[in-house]
PDB file of C-alpha atoms in Angstrom:
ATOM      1  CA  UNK A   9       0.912  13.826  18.448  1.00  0.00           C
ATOM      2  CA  UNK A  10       1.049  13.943  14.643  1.00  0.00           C
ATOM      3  CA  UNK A  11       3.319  17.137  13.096  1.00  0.00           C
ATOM      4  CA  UNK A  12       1.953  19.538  10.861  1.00  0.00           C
ATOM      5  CA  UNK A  13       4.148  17.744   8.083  1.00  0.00           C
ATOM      6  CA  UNK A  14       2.467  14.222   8.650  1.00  0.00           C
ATOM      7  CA  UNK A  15      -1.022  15.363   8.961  1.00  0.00           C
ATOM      8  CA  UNK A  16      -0.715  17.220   5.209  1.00  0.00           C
ATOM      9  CA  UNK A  17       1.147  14.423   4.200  1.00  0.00           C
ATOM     10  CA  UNK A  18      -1.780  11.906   5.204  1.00  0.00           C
ATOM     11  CA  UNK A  19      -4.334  13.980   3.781  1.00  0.00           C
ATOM     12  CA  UNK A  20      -2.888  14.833   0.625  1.00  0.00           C
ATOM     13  CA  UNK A  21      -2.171  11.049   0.080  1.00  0.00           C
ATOM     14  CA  UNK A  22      -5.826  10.310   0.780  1.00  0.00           C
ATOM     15  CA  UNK A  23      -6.632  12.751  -1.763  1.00  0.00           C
ATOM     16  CA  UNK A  24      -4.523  11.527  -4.688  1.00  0.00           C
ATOM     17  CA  UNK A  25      -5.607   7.957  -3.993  1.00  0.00           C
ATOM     18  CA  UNK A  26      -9.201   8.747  -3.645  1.00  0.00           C
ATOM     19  CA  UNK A  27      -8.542   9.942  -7.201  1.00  0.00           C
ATOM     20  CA  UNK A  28      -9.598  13.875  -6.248  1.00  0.00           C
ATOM     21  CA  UNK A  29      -7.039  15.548  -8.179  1.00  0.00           C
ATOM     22  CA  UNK A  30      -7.039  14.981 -12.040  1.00  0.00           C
ATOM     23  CA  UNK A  31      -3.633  13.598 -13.657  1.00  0.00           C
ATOM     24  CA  UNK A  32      -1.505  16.775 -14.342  1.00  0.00           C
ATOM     25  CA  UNK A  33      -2.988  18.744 -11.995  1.00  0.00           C
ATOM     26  CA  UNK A  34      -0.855  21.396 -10.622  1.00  0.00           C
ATOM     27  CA  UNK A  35      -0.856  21.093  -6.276  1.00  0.00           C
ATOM     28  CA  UNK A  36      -0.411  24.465  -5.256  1.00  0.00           C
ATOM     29  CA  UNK A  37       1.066  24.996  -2.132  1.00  0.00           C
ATOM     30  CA  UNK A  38      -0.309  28.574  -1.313  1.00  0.00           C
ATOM     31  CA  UNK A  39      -4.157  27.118  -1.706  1.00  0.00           C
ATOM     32  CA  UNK A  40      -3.867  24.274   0.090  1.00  0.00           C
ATOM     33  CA  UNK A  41      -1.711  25.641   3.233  1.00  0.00           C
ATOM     34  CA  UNK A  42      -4.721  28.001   3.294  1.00  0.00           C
ATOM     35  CA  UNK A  43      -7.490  25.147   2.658  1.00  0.00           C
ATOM     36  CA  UNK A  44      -5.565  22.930   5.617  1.00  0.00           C
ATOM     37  CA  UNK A  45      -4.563  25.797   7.869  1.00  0.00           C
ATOM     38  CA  UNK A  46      -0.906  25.362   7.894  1.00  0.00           C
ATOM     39  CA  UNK A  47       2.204  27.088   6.844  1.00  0.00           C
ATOM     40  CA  UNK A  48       3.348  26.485   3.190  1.00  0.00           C
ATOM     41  CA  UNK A  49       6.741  25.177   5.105  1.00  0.00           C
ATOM     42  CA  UNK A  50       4.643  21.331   6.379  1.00  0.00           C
ATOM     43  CA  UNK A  51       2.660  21.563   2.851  1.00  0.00           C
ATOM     44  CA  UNK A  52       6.672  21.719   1.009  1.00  0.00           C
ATOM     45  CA  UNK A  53       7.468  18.682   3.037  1.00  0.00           C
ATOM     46  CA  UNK A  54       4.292  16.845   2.339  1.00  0.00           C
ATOM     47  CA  UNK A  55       4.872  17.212  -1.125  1.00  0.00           C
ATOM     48  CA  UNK A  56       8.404  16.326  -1.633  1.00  0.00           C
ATOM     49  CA  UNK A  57       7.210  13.310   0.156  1.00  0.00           C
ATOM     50  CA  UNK A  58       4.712  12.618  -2.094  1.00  0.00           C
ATOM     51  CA  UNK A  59       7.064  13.009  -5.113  1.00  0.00           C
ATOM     52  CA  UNK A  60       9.321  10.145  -3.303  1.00  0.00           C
ATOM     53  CA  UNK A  61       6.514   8.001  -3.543  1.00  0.00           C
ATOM     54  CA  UNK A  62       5.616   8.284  -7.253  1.00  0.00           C
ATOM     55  CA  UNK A  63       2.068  10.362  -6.772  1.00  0.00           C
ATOM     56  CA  UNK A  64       3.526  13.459  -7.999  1.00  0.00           C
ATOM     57  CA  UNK A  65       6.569  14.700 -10.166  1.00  0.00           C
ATOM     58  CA  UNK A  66       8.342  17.925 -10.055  1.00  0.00           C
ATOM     59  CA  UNK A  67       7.864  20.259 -13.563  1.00  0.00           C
ATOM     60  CA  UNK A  68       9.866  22.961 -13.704  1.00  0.00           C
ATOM     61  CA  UNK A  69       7.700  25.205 -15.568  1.00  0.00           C
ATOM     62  CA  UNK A  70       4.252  23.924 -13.619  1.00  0.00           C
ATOM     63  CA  UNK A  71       5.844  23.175 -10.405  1.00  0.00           C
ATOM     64  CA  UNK A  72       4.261  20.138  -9.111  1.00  0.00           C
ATOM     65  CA  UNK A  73       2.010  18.470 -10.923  1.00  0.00           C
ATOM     66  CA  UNK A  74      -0.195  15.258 -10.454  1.00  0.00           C
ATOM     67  CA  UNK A  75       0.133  11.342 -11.824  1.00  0.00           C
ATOM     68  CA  UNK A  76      -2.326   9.984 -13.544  1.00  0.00           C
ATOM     69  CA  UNK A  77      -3.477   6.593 -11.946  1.00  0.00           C
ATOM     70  CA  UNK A  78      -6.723   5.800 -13.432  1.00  0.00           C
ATOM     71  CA  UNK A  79      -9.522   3.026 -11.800  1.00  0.00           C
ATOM     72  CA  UNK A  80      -8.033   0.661 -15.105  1.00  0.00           C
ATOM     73  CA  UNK A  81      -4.845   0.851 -14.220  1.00  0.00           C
ATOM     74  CA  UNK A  82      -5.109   0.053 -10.442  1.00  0.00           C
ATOM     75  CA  UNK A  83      -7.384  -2.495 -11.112  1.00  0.00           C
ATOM     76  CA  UNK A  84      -4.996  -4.274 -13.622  1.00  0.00           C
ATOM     77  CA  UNK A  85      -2.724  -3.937 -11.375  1.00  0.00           C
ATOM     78  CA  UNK A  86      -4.721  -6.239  -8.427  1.00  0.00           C
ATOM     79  CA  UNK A  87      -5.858  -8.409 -11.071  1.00  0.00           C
ATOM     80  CA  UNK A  88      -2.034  -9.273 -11.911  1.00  0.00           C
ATOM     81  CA  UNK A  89      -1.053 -10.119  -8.605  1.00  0.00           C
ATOM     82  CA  UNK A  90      -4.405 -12.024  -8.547  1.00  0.00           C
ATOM     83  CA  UNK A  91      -2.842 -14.499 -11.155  1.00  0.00           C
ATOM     84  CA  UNK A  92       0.785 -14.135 -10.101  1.00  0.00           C
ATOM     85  CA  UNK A  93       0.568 -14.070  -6.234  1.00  0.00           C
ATOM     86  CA  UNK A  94      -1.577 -17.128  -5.442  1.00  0.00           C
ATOM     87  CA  UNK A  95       0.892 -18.721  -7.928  1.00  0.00           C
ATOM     88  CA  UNK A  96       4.064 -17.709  -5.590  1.00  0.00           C
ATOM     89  CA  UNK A  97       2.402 -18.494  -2.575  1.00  0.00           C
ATOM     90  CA  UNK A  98       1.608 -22.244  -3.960  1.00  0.00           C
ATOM     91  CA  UNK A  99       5.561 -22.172  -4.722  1.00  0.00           C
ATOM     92  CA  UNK A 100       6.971 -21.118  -1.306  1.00  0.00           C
ATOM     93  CA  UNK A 101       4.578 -23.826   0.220  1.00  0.00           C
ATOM     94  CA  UNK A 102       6.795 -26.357  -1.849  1.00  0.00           C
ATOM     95  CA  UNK A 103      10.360 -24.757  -1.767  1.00  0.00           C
ATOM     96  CA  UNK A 104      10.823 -22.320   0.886  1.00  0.00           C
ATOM     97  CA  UNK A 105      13.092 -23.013   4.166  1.00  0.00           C
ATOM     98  CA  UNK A 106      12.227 -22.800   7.740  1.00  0.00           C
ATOM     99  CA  UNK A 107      14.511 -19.552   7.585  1.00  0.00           C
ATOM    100  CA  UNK A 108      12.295 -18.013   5.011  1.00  0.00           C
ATOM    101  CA  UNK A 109       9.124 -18.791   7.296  1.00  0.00           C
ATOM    102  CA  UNK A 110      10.028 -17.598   9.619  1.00  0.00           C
ATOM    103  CA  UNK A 111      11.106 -14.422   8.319  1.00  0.00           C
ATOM    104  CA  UNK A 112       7.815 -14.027   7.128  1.00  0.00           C
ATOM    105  CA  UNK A 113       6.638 -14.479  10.587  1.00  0.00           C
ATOM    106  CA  UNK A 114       8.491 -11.844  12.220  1.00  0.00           C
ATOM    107  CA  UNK A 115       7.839  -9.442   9.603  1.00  0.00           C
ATOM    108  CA  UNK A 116       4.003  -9.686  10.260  1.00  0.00           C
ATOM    109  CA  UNK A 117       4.612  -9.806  13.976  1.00  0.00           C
ATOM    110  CA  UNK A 118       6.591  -6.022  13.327  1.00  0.00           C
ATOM    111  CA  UNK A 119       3.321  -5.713  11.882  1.00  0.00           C
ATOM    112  CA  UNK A 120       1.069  -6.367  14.104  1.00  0.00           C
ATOM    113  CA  UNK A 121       2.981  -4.263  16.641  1.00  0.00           C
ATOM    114  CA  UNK A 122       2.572  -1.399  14.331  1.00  0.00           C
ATOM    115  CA  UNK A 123      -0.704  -1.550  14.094  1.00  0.00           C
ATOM    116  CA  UNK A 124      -1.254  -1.582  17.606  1.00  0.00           C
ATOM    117  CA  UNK A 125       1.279   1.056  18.814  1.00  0.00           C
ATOM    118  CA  UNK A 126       0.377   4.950  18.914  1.00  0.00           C
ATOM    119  CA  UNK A 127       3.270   6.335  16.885  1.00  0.00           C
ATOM    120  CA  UNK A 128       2.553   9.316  14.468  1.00  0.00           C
ATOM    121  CA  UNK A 129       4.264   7.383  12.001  1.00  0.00           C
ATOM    122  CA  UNK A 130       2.003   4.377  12.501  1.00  0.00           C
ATOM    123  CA  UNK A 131       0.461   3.748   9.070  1.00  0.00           C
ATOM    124  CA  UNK A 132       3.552   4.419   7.036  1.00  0.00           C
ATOM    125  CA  UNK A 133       5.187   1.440   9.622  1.00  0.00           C
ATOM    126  CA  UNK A 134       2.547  -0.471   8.373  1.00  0.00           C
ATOM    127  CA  UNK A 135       2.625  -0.544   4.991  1.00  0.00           C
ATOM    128  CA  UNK A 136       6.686  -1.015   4.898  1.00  0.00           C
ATOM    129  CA  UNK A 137       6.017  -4.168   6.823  1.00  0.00           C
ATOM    130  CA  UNK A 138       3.486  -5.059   4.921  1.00  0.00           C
ATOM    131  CA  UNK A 139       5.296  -4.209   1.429  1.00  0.00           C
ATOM    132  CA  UNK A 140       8.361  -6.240   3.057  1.00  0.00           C
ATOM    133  CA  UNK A 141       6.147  -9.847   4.065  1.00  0.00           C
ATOM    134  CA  UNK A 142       4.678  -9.736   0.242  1.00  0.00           C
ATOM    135  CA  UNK A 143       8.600  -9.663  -1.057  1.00  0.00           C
ATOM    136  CA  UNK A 144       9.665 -11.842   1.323  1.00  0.00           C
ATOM    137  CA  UNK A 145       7.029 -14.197   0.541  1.00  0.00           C
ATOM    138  CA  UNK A 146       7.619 -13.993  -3.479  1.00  0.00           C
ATOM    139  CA  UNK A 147      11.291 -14.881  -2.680  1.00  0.00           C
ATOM    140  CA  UNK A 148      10.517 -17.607  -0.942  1.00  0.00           C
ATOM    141  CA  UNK A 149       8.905 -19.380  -3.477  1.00  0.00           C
ATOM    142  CA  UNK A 150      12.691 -19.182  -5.148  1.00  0.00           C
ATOM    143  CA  UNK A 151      11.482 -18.210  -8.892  1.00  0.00           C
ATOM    144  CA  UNK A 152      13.664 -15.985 -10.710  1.00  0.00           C
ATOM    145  CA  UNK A 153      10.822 -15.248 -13.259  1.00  0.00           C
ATOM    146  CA  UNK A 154       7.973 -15.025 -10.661  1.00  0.00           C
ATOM    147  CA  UNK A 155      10.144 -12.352  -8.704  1.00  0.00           C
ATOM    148  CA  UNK A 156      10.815 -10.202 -12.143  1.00  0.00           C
ATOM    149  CA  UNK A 157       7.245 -10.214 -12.567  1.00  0.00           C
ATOM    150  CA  UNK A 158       5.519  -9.273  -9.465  1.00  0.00           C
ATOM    151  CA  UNK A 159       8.481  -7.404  -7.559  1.00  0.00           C
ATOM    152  CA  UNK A 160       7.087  -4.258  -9.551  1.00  0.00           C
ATOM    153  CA  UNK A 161       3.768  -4.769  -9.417  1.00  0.00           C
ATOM    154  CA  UNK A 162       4.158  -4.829  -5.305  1.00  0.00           C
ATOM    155  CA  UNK A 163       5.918  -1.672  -5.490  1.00  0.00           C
ATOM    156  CA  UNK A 164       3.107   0.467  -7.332  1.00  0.00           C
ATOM    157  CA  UNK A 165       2.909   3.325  -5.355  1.00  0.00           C
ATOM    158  CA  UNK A 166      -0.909   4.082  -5.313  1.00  0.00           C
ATOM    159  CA  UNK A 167      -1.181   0.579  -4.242  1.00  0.00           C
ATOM    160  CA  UNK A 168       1.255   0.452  -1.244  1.00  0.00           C
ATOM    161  CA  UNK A 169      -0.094   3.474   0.358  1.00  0.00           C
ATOM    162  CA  UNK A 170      -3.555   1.520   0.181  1.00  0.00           C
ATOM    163  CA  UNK A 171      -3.161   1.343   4.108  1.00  0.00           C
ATOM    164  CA  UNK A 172      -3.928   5.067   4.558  1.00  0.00           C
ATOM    165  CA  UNK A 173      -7.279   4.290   3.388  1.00  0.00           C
ATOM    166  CA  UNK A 174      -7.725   1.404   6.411  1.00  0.00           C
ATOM    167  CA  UNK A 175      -8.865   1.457   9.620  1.00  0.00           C
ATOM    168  CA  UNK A 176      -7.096  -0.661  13.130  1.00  0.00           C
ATOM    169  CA  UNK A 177      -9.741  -3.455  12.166  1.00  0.00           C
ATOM    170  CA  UNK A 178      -8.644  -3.296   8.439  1.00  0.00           C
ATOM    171  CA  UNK A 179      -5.116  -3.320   9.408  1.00  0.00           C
ATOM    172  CA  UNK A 180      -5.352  -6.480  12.058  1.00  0.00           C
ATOM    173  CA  UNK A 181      -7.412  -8.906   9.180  1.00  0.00           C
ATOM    174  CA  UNK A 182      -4.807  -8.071   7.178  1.00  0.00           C
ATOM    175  CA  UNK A 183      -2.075  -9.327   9.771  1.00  0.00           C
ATOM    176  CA  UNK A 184      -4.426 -12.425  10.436  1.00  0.00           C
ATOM    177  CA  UNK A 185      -4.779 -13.099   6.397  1.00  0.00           C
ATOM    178  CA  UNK A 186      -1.042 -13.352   7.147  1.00  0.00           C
ATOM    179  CA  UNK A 187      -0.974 -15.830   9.695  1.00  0.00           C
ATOM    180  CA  UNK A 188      -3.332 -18.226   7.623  1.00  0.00           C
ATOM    181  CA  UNK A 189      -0.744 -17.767   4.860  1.00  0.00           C
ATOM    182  CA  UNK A 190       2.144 -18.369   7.493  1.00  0.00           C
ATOM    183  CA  UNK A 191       0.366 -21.426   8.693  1.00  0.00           C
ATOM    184  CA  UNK A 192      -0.263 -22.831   5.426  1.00  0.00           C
ATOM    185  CA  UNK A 193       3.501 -22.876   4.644  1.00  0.00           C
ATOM    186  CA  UNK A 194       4.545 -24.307   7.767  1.00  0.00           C
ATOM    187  CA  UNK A 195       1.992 -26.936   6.889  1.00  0.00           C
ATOM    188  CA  UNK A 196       3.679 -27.418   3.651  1.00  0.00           C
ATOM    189  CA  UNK A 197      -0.044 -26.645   1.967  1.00  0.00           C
ATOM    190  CA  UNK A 198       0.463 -25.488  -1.477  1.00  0.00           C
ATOM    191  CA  UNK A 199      -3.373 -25.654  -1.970  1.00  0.00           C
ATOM    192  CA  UNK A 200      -4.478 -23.741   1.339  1.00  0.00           C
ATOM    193  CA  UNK A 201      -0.946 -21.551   1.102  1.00  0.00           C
ATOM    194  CA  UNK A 202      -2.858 -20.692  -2.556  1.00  0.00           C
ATOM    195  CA  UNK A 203      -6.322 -20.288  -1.390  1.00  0.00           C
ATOM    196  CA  UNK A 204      -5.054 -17.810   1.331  1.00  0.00           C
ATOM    197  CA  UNK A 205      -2.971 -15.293  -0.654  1.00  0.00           C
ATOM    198  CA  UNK A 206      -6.381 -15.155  -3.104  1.00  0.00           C
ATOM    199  CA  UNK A 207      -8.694 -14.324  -0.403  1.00  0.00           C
ATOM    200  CA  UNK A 208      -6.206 -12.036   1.478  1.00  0.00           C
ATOM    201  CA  UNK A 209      -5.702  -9.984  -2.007  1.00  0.00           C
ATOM    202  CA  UNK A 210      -9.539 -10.498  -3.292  1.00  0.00           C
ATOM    203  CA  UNK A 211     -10.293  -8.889   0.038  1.00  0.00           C
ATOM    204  CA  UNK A 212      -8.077  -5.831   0.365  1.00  0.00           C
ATOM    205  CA  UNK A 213      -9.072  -4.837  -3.562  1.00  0.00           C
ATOM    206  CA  UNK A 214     -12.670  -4.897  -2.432  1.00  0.00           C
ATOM    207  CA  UNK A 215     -11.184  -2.957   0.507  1.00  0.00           C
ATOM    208  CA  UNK A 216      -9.075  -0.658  -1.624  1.00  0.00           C
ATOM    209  CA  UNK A 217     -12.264   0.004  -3.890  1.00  0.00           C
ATOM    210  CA  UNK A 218     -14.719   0.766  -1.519  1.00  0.00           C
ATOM    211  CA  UNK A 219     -12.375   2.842   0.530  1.00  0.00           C
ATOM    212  CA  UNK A 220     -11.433   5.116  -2.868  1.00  0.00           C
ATOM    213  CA  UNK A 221     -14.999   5.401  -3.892  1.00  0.00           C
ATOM    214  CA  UNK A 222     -15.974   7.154  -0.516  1.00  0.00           C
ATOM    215  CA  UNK A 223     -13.033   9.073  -0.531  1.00  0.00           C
ATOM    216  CA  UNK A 224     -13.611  10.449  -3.563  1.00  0.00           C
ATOM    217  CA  UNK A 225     -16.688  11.204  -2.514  1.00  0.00           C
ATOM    218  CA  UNK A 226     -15.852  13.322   0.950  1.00  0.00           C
ATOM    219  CA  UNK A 227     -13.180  14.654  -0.963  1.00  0.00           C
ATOM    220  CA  UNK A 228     -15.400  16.265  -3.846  1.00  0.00           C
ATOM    221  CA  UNK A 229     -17.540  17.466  -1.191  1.00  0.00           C
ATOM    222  CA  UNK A 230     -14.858  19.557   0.889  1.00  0.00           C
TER     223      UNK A 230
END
């Protein structure tokens, strides 16, 4: 069963993705251990987690206070990988080695089991396996400048806690938008390896999107 400390993590992330506090917000922990029924002790926790991620900073004089990540900036963000992804994905088709495959193959398959398992900790196994098969895929295409320009683009935090927003269906057509890609580089396939890194990423911003739009809304509602 989920603790305290996970279940006011997972909400609060919701929140902050779903855009429902404004950048430079202050979180106070008093109102929202009373909103969510907890002790201030699992809200503390929730929110130095949150800070590790890059949602929220620390200000001495405000305490903790939101980031500002507007609909522009994530969507700039999905349309960069958009151009650079498909690009690296064409590339490891070409370059990469059986090792590097297959790599990518038992990352997804950590995956998968993630998705399916019951652990409390389920989503946040999710997206580091997820976070690890898009690295693993931009070094295979062996690119020095394609690395230095997506590696921090697939490390924007908003973005890689996307999976909180998905459901077990969400999470398996993302593993199976994996295979395809797999499958295309085993097949040496540069234009399928291509075609399935756009469709994978076109879908989850759609995904992403929709999900923050109705979050927003519940959220404003609550």
């Amino acid at each position: 069963m989920p603790s305290a400390r996970d279940l006011v993590y997972g909400e609060l992330r919701r929140r902050l993705m779903a855009g429902a506090f404004l950048p430079g917000q202050r979180l106070r922990e008093e109102h929202i251990a009373s909103e969510l029924s907890v002790s201030r002790t699992p809200v503390r926790n929730a929110i130095e987690r949150l800070a590790a991620d890059g949602l929220v900073k620390r200000d001495g004089r405000r305490g903790t206070v939101v980031l500002g990540w507007l609909d522009r900036d994530i969507n700039e963000a999905f349309e960069l990988r958009l151009l650079l992804e498909p690009y690296a994905a064409r590339a490891a088709a070409e370059r990469a080695t059986a090792q590097q495959i297959d790599l990518l193959e038992q990352i997804n398959e950590a995956m998968a089991r993630a998705v399916q398992s019951d652990d409390p900790d389920r989503v946040a196994q999710v997206q580091q396996h997820n976070n690890r098969f898009h690295h693993a895929l931009v070094e295979a295409a062996q690119s020095a400048r394609v690395r230095a320009l997506v590696d921090n683009l697939l490390d924007v935090p908003i973005i890689i806690g996307s999976f909180y927003f998905y459901s077990r269906d969400d999470m398996l057509r993302s593993v199976a938008h994996h295979r395809q890609l797999i499958e295309a580089l085993r097949a040496r396939d540069p234009a399928c390896a291509e075609a399935a890194m756009r469709l994978h990423l076109t879908a989850t911003h759609l995904l992403f999107r929709k999900q923050r739009e109705s979050a927003g809304k519940r959220s404003q509602a609550v």
